[in-house]
Coordinates of C-alpha atoms in Angstrom, one line a residue:
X1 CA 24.6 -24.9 14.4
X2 CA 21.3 -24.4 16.1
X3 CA 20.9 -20.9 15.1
X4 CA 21.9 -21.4 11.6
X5 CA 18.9 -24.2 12.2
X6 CA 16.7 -22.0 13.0
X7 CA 17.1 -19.3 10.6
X8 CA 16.8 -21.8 7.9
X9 CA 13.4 -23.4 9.8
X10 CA 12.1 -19.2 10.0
X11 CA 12.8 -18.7 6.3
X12 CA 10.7 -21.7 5.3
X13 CA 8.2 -20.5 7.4
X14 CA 8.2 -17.2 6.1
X15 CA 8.4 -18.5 2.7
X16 CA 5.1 -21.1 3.1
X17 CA 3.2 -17.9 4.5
X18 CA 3.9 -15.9 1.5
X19 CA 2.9 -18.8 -0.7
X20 CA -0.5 -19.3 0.9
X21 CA -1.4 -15.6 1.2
X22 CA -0.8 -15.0 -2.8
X23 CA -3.0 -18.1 -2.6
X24 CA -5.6 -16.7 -0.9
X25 CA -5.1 -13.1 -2.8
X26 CA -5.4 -15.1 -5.9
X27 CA -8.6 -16.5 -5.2
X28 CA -10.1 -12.8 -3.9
X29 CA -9.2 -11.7 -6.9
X30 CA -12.5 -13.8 -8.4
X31 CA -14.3 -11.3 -6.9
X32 CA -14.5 -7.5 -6.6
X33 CA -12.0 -6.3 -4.6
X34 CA -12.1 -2.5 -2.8
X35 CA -10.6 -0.1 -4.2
X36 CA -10.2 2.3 -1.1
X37 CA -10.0 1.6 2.7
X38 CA -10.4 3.8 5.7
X39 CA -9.2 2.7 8.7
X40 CA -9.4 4.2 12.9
X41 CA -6.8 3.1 14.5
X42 CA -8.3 2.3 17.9
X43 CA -7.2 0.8 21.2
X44 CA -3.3 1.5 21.1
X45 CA -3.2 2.8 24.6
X46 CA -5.2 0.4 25.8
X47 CA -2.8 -2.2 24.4
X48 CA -0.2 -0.7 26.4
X49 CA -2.1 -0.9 29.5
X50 CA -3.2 -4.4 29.0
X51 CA 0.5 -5.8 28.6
X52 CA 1.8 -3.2 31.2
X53 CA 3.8 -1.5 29.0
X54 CA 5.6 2.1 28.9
X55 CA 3.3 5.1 27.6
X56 CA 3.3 5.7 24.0
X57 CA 5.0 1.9 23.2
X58 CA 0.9 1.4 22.3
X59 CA 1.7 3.6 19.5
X60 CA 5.0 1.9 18.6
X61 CA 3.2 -1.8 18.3
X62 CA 0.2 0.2 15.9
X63 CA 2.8 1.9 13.8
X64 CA 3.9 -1.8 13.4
X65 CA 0.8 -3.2 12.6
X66 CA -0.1 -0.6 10.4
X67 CA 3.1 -1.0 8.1
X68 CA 1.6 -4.8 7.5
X69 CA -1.6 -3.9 6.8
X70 CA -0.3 -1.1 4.0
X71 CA 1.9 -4.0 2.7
X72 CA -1.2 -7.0 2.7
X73 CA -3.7 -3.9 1.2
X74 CA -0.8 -2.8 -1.8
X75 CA -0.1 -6.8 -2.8
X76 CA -3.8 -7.4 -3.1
X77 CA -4.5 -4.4 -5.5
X78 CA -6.2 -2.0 -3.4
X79 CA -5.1 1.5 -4.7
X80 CA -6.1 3.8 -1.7
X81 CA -5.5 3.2 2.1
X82 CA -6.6 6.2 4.3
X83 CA -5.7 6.2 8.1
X84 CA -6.7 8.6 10.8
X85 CA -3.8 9.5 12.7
X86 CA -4.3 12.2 14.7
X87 CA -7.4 13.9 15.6
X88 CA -7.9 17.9 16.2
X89 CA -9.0 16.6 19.1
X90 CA -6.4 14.8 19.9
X91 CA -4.4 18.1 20.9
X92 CA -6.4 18.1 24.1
X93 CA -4.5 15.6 25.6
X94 CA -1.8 16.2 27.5
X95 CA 1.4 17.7 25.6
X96 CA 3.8 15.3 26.8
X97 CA 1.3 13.0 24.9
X98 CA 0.9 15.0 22.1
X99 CA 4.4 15.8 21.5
X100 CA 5.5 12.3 22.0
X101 CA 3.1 11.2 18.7
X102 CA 4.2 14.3 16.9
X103 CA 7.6 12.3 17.4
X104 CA 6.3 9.4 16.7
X105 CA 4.7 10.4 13.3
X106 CA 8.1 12.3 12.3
X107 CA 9.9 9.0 13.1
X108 CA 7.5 7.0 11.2
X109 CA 7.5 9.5 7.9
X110 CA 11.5 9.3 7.6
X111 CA 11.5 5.3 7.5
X112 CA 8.7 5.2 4.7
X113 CA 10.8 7.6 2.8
X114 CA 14.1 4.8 2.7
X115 CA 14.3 3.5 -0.2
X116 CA 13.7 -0.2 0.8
X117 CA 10.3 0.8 2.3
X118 CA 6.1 -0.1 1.5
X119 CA 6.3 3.6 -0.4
X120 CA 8.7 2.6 -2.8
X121 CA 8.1 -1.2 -3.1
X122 CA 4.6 -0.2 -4.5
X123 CA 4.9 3.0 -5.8
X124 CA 3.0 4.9 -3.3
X125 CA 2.0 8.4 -3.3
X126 CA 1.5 10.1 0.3
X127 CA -1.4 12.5 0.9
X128 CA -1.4 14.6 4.5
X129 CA -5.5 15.1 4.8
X130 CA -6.2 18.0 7.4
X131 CA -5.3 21.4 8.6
X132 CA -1.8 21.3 8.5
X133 CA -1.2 24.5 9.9
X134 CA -2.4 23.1 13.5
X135 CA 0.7 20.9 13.1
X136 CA 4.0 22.2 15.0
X137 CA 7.3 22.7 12.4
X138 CA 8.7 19.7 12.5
X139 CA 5.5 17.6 11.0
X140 CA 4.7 20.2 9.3
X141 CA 8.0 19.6 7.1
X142 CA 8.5 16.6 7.3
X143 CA 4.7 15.9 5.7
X144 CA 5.8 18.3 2.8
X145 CA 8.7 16.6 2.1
X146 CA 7.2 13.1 2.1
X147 CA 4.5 14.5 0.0
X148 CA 7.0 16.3 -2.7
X149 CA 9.0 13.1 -2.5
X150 CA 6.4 11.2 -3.5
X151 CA 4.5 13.1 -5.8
X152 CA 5.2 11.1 -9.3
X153 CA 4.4 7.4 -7.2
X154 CA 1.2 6.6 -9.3
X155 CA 0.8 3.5 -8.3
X156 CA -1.4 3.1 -4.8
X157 CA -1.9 6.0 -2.4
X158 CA -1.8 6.4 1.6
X159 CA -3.6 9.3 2.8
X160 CA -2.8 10.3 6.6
X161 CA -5.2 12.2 8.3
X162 CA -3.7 14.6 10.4
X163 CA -4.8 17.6 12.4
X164 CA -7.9 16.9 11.2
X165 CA -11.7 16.2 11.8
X166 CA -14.7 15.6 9.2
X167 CA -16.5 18.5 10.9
X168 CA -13.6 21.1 10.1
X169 CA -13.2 19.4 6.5
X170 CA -16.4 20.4 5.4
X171 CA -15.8 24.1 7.2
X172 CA -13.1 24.4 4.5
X173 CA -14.4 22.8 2.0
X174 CA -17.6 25.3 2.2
X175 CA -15.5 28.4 2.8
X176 CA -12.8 27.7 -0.3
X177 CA -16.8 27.2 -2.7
X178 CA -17.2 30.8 -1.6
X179 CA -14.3 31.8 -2.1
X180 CA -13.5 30.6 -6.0
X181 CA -17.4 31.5 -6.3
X182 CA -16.9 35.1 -5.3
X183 CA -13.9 35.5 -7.9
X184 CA -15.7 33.6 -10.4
X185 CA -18.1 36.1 -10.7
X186 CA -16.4 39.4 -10.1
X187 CA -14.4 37.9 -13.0
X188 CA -17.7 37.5 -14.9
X189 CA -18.5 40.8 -14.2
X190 CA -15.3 42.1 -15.3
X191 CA -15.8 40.6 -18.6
X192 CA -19.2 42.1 -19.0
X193 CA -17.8 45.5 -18.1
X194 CA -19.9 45.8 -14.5
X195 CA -17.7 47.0 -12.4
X196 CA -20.3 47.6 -9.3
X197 CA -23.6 47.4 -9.2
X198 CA -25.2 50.1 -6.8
X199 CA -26.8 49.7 -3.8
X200 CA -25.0 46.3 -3.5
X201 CA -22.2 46.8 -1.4
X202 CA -24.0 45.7 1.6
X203 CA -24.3 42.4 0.0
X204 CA -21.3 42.1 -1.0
X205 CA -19.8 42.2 2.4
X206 CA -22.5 39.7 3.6
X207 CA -21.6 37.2 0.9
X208 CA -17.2 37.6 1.6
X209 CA -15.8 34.6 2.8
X210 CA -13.6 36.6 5.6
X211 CA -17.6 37.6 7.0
X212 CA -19.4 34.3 6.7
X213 CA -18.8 33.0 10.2
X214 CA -19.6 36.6 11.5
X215 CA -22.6 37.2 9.7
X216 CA -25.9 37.8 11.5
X217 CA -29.1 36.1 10.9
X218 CA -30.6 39.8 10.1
X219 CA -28.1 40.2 7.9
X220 CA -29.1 36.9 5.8
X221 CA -32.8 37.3 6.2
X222 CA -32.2 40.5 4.8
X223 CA -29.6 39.4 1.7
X224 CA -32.4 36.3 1.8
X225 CA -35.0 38.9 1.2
X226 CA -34.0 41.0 -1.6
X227 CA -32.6 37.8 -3.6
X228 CA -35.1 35.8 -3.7
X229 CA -35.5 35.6 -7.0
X230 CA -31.7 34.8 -7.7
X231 CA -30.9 38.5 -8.1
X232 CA -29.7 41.4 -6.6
X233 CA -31.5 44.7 -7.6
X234 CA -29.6 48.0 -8.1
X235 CA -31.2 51.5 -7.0
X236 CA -33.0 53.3 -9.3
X237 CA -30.2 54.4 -11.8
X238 CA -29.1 50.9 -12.4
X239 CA -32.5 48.8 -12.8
X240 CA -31.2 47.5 -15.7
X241 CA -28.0 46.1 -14.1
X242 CA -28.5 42.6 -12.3
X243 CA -26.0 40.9 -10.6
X244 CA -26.9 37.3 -10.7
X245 CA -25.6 35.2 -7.3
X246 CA -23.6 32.1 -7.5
X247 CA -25.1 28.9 -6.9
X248 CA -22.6 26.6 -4.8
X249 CA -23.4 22.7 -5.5
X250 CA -22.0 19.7 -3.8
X251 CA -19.7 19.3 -6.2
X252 CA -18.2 22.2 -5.3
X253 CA -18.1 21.4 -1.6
X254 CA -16.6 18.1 -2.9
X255 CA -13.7 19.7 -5.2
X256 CA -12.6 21.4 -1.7
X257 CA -12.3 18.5 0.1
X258 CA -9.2 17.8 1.8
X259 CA -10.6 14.2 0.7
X260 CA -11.0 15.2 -3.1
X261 CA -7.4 13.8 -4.0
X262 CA -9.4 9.8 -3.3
X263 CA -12.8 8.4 -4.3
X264 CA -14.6 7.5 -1.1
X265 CA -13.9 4.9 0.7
X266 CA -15.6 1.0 0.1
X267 CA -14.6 -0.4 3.8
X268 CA -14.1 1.8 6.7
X269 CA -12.4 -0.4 9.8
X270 CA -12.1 0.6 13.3
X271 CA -10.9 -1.5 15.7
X272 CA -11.4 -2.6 19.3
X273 CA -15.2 -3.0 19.2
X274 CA -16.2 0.6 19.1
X275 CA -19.0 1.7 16.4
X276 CA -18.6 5.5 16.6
X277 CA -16.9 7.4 13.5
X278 CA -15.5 10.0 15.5
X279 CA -15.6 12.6 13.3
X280 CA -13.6 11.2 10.5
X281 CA -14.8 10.9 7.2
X282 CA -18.4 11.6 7.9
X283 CA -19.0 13.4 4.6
X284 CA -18.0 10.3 2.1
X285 CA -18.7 7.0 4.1
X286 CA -22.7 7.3 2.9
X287 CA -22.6 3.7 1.4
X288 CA -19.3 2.7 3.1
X289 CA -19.6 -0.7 5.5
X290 CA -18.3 -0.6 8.7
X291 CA -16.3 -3.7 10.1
X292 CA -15.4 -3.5 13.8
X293 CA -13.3 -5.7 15.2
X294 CA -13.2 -6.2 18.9
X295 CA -9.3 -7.2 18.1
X296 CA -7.3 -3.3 19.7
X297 CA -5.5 -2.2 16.7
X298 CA -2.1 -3.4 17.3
X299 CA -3.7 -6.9 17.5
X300 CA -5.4 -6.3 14.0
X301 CA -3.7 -9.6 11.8
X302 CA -3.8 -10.7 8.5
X303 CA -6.7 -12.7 9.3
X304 CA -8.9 -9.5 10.2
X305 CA -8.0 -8.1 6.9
X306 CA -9.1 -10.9 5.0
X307 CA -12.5 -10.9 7.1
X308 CA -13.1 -7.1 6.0
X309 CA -12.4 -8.1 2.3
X310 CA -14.7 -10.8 2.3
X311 CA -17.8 -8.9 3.8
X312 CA -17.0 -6.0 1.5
X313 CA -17.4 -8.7 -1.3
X314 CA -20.8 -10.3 0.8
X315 CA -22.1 -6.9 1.0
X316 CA -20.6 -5.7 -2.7
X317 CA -24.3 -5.8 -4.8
X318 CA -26.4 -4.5 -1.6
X319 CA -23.9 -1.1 -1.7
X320 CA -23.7 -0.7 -4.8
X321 CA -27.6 -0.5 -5.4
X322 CA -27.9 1.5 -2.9
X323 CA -25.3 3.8 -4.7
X324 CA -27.3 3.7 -7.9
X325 CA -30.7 4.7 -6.4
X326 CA -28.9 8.4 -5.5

C-alpha cells in the first residue's frame, strides 16, 4: 500500500515538472532561442572525489547528466548540441583511465542507439568530430555505426568530439584546402592541355600536401620569391606558359572542418568555474558567449540550462551586431 503510494505521489511529481517546464519553454519561445550549443564537460573527477566515490563513477553521473541536458536542449527547439568528450590530450592520462572512458563512451553509444532513446525520440543525427583514427577499434566502430544508423535523422543533431583538439582541426582543415586545391588545378591544367610547365617541378614539390610540414623556410622564401606576382615562370622555352597558383580562402579552410557539418555555436558552456577553452572549438566561438558555471558538470540542472538560455537571449542583439560588423 505505501509503495503503490508512493509511486502514484512520484508520478504526480513527475507530471507537475513536465507541465511547468513546457511552461517555461513556452514562454522562451517569445524570444530567440539558440540554435546550436557547445558544451565542456568539466569537473566529473572532481565530483567523484568530493562524494568519495570509485574512479571513473564521475564519468557515470556526467553521462547522466548529459542525457537530460540533450533531452531539455531537443524539447526546447535547439537543433545542434556539440559536446567535447575526449580530448587528444586526454590520451596522456593514464591507460587504465583512458581505456575505462573508451568503455564508457562504447557503453554510452549502444544505449542512444535503442530504440526508446533521446536519438530516436527527436530524430537525432550523430556526428563523431575529430581524428578518428587516434581512436582504438572498438570506438572506432561503434562511432560508425551510430553515425550510419543515424544518418537520415533530420531532425536535431549531437556532435561528439572525440580524439580531437581545435588546434589539430584546423591542421586538417588546412592540409585537405591544399589538397582539393592541388587537384583542382592539375585538373585545370589538364583541360587546357598543360601538362608540365618547365622549370616548375621544384615548386611543385614545395606546394604537395605530403611536404608542407617538411618544407623549409628557404624553400618558401624561395617559392615566395619567384611567385610574387601570382605566377610561376617557365624557363626560356616556355615563357609563354604560366601556371597560375591557387588562392586558398577561409571558406575553404571552413569546408574542411571536422566542424563544417554545424553552424557555429551561439552558447558555449563549461562547467565548474573554469574560463579556459581548452582547445576546443577555438576556430568558430568568435561571437559565441561563454557561461561558466561554478556548478561540476554532473551537478549541471535544469535550472543552469535555463540561465544559459536566458543570457544568450540578454546578450542576443549585442552578438549579433558584432556579427554584422565582420
Amino acid at each position: 500500500m505505501e509503495k503503490a503510494r508512493g509511486y502514484r505521489v512520484s508520478q504526480l511529481a513527475w507530471g507537475l515538472a513536465c507541465f511547468m517546464r513546457k511552461c517555461i519553454f513556452s514562454i522562451l519561445s517569445v524570444g530567440p532561442l539558440p540554435n546550436h550549443i557547445a558544451l565542456i564537460m568539466d569537473g566529473n573527477r572532481r565530483y567523484a572525489k568530493k562524494l568519495n566515490m570509485a574512479e571513473g563513477a564521475g564519468h557515470k553521473a556526467g553521462s547522466i547528466a548529459l542525457m537530460k541536458l540533450l533531452s531539455h536542449s531537443y524539447e526546447l527547439g535547439v537543433k545542434y548540441v556539440t559536446v567535447y568528450a575526449f580530448s587528444i590530450d586526454n590520451f596522456k592520462r593514464r591507460p587504465d583511465e583512458v581505456n575505462s572512458l573508451m568503455a564508457l563512451i562504447v557503453e554510452k553509444i549502444e544505449e542512444m542507439l535503442k530504440e526508446e532513446s533521446i536519438v530516436n525520440q527527436y530524430g537525432v543525427r550523430m556526428y563523431f568530430i575529430g581524428n578518428l583514427k587516434l581512436l582504438n577499434e572498438p570506438v572506432r566502430v561503434a562511432a560508425e555505426r551510430a553515425m550510419a544508423a543515424t544518418a537520415n535523422n533530420t531532425k536535431a543533431a549531437l556532435l561528439i568530439c572525440v580524439a580531437y583538439t581545435s588546434s589539430d582541426e584546423i591542421v586538417h582543415a588546412v592540409q585537405q584546402s591544399c589538397k582539393a586545391k592541388w587537384i583542382e588545378t592539375e585538373a585545370l591544367d589538364a583541360s587546357k592541355g598543360i601538362n608540365s610547365v618547365p622549370g616548375v617541378e621544384k615548386e611543385n614539390a614545395v606546394l604537395a600536401v605530403h611536404s608542407i610540414q617538411g618544407t623549409s623556410e628557404d624553400e618558401w622564401d624561395e617559392v615566395a620569391s619567384r611567385t610574387s606576382t601570382g605566377v610561376i615562370e617557365g624557363n626560356e622555352e616556355s615563357k609563354e606558359k604560366q601556371l597560375v597558383l591557387p588562392t586558398i580562402k577561409v571558406s575553404d579552410i571552413e569546408r574542411h572542418m571536422y566542424m563544417s557539418v554545424a553552424p557555429e555555436p551561439d552558447i558555449l558552456i563549461r562547467t565548474s568555474g573554469e574560463n579556459r577553452l581548452s582547445n576546443f572549438l577555438l576556430w568558430q566561438t568568435t561571437n559565441c558567449p561563454l557561461y561558466s558555471p561554478t556548478a561540476l558538470w554532473p551537478d549541471f540542472s535544469f535550472w543552469h540550462f535555463l540561465w544559459a538560455v536566458l543570457n544568450f537571449q540578454r546578450s542576443y542583439q549585442y552578438f549579433e551586431k558584432k556579427k554584422k560588423q565582420l
